[in-house]
XYZ file of C-alpha atoms in Angstrom:
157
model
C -62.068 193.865 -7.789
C -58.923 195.026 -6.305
C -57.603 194.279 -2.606
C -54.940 195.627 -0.985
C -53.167 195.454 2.586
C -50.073 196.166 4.294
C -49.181 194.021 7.668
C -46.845 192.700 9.892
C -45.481 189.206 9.910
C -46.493 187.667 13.113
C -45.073 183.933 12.696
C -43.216 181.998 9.655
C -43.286 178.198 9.696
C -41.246 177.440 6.409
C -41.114 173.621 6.769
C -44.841 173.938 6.949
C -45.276 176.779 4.293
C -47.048 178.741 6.804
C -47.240 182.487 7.600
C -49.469 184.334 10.016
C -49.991 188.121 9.303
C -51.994 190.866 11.766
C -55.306 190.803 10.414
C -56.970 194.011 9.948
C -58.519 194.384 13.658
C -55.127 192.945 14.562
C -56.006 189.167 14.878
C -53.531 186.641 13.751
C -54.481 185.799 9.959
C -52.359 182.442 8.916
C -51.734 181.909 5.088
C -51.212 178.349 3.865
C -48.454 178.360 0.635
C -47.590 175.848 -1.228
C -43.977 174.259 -2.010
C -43.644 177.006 -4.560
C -42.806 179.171 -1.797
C -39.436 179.996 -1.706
C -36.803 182.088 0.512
C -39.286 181.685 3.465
C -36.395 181.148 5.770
C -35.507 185.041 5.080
C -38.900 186.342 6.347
C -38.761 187.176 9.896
C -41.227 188.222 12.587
C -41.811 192.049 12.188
C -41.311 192.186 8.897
C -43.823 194.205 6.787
C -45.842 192.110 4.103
C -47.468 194.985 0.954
C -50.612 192.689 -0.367
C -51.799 193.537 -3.904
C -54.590 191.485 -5.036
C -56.769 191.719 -8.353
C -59.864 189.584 -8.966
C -61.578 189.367 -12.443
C -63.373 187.036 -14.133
C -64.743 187.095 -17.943
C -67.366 184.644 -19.568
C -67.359 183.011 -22.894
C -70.020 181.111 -24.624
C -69.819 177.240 -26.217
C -72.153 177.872 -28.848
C -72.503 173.761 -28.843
C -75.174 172.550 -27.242
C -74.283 169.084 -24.486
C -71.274 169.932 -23.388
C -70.299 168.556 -19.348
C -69.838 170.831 -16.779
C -66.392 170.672 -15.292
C -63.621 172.608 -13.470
C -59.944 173.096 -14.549
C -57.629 175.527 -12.693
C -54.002 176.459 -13.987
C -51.305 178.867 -11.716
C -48.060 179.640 -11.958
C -45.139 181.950 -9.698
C -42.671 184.491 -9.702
C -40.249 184.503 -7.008
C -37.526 186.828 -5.470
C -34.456 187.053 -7.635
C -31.099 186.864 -6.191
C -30.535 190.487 -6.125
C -33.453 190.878 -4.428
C -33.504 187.602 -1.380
C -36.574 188.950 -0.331
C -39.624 186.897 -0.323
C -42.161 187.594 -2.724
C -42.956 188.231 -5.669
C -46.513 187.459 -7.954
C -48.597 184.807 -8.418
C -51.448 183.680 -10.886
C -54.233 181.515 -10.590
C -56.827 180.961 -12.993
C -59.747 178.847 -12.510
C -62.066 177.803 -15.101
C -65.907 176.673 -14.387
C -67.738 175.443 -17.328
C -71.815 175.339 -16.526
C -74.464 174.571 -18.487
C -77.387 177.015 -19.317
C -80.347 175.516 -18.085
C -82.969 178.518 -18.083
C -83.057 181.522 -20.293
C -85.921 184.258 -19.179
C -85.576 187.047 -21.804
C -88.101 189.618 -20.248
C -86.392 189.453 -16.675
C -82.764 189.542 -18.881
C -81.680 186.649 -16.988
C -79.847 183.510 -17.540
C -79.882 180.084 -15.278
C -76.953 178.078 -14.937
C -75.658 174.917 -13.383
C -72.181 174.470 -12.641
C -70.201 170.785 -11.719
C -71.265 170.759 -8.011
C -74.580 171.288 -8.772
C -76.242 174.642 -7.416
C -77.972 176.737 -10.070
C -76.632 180.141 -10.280
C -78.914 183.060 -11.657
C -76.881 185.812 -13.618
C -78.879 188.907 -14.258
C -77.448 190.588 -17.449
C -77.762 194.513 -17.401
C -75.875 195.267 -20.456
C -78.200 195.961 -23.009
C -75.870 194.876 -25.640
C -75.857 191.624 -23.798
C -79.464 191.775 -23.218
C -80.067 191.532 -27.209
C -78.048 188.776 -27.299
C -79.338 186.634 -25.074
C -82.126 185.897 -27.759
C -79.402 183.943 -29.954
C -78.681 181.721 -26.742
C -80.056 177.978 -26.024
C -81.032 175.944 -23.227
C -77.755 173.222 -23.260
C -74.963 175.368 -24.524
C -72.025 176.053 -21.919
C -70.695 178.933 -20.517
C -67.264 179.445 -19.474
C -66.794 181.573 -16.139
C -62.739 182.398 -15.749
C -62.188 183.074 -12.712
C -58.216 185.267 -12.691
C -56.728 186.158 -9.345
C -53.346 187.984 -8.638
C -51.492 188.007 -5.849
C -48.171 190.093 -5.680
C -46.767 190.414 -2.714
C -43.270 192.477 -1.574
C -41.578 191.910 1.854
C -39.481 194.806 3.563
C -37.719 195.087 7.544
């Protein structure tokens, strides 16, 4: 899924990491950073903020049955060089939720699965590769979910 935006910089609070943009139906939107943020102090109100962002996400299989469901999340950032003073630049954050199959219904092609805070999640697979597959899975075995976002963002007056 790809997102993508081009607004106005209504407010910068660079002590706080803060900066509001005009929302779509022109409402202030404000957008929490964190300390990675850098060269906020050379955003200004009016400036015009081009929003990029790509969501994916890909599952793999633990073929072991008893493994814990968890969470583990990794990022990192890259920032305005000095020939460009600009803020911006790209960022990546990757979240990983491991859940464990609980329920596997082969003639509805679906599989259950529980992830660490608890809610049981129903996945319907439509791939018919996938669907022939399913027959080699097991009640018990984890499934990774990894959850990729990007976020690059370029600044211009």
């Amino acid at each position: 899924m790809e997102g993508h935006i081009v607004s106005r910089v209504l407010a910068v609070d660079p002590a706080n990491y803060q900066v509001t943009i005009e929302g779509r139906d022109k409402s202030p939107v404000s957008i929490q950073l964190t300390d990675q943020a850098k060269n906020l102090h050379n955003l200004k109100v009016g400036d015009t903020v081009d929003i990029h962002v790509i969501r994916s996400v890909a599952y793999k299989l633990d073929t072991e049955v008893g493994g814990a469901p968890g969470v583990t999340k990794e990022s990192m950032s890259i920032r305005a060089t000095k020939d460009n003073p600009n803020p911006g630049g790209e960022a990546v954050r990757q979240v990983k939720v491991t859940s464990k199959i609980t329920r596997i219904d082969l003639q509805q092609h679906e599989v259950t699965l529980l992830p660490p805070e608890g809610k049981a999640t129903v996945l319907k697979v439509e791939d018919p590769k996938l669907q022939e597959r399913m027959k080699k899975l097991h009640v018990g075995q984890t499934v990774d979910a990894i959850y990729t976002e990007v976020l690059k963002v370029k600044t211009s007056r």
